Amino acid sequence: MKIESHHGFATRQIHAGKEKNPKGALATPIYQTSTFEFDSVKHGGACFAGESEGYIYTRLGNPSLKVVEKKIASLEGGEACLAAASGMGAISSSLWTALSSGDEIIADETLYGCTYSLLAHQFRRFGIVTTFCDLSDPGNLRDALTERTKVVYFETPCNPTLKIIDIESVAGIAHAYNPAIKVFVDNTFCSPYLQTPLAAGADVIVHSATKYLNGHGDVIGGFVVSDEAFIADCTMIGLKDLTGAVMSPFNAYLIERGLKTLDLRMEKHCSNAEKIARYLLGHPAVTRVYYPGFEDFPGHETAKRQMRRFGGMIAVEFNMSRDETAAAIDNLELCVIAVSLGDAETLVEQPATMTHSTYSGEELKASGISESLVRISVGLEDAEDIIADFERVLRR
Ligand code: LCS
């Protein structure tokens, strides 16, 4: 049966992209092959010339990857998708494709640490300059745009402070200034179940599939979603020549498997996060809770408009120093001290010490990331047990 855009999210997360395979297997086979046999030299030549559709070599395409790419494109409402070896592979393959020496990026100042490092430090070595500003006030974008701006880049909610950026406003301002500007949104924290940035006017979506999309903590992967032409360039230039960051067929299989339960997992992540955020807010040892679901959280109204629910991520500050906070959370027993997010297990980390250690002390301050901040990726356990784990630690 052909799966179309009018089918519901759950139907698409299970069936979209699937192809009937020759042996009739229900699950997508893992095409664990680096290269593909041609019928003849002539056939091989036609494949290379783009005159025949056959597969050539897994860095250029593979049936296991194709299925999951089509599924993600369907869920995000995009024309096409490219799988990559990691979220950073997706980000670098797509940005290298969009940019040349002399171009400028405007990015929000609160980003995942390695994305920040790429934009703030690495691109600079190749003559690409990033201007950082607070895009939660879209007016700041107007002041930052120049004739050289090629890309506007942000996450929403931002890692790790969950700051909300209005996708429609930012894309509107960027495109009014220059329709050729590509607005990139990193949709990792939401997954397409909670938010579809292309529908709000963005041009390119990047994902770390390591997180909610796979959802089981056993894969590193990424995706780029956009129009056919840009994805073709990302494939044939960004990934093929510049980064080589190809996803393995086995990881494509695991992600496709994880995606079949994305909506169910996201609902539970969101419900659990809601309960834990409320518990933390009422605790005397807690000085601040960052959670977009609270009515007084800046950006709450925008979050309500552009997200289906408020997500599974929380950040929190306690009435303790950075070191005291670290010592306290070391005593958690059920929750795991680990980076990454979106897994079944509740993962707790200190961004200033771990995921955002690429920021200097001053940069952390400018981005609103306090040094004692703790980030919680709320898992799929029983909320009562997660709360009991924090309660035991905070009572000390
Ligand atoms: N984008 C966001 C928003 C991320 O949080 C991460 C990784 C990436 C991109 C990069 O994806 P990767 O290459 O790791 O698949 N974030 C991590 C985090 O917060 N903890 O550990 C990794």
XYZ file of C-alpha atoms in Angstrom, residues 5 26 72 83 86-87 90 130 146-147 151 158 169 174 220 228 241 245 269 301 308 325 349 351 379 383:
26
model
C 1.090 12.499 3.604
C 8.449 -8.002 7.054
C 12.111 10.510 8.173
C 21.157 9.757 6.570
C 26.064 11.069 13.413
C 24.247 14.278 14.198
C 24.506 15.556 9.299
C 29.391 33.063 12.527
C 24.073 41.096 6.020
C 24.435 40.509 2.297
C 22.558 30.420 6.774
C 17.917 24.862 22.854
C 9.142 34.553 12.979
C 15.361 35.827 7.172
C 25.088 7.179 16.684
C 15.171 17.371 -3.332
C 33.231 14.334 -1.034
C 30.004 10.626 7.166
C 8.810 11.122 27.842
C 3.245 30.551 24.326
C 2.571 19.270 20.176
C 25.655 19.905 42.786
C 24.571 15.497 33.301
C 26.473 20.783 30.793
C 13.427 8.466 30.526
C 7.859 8.746 37.068
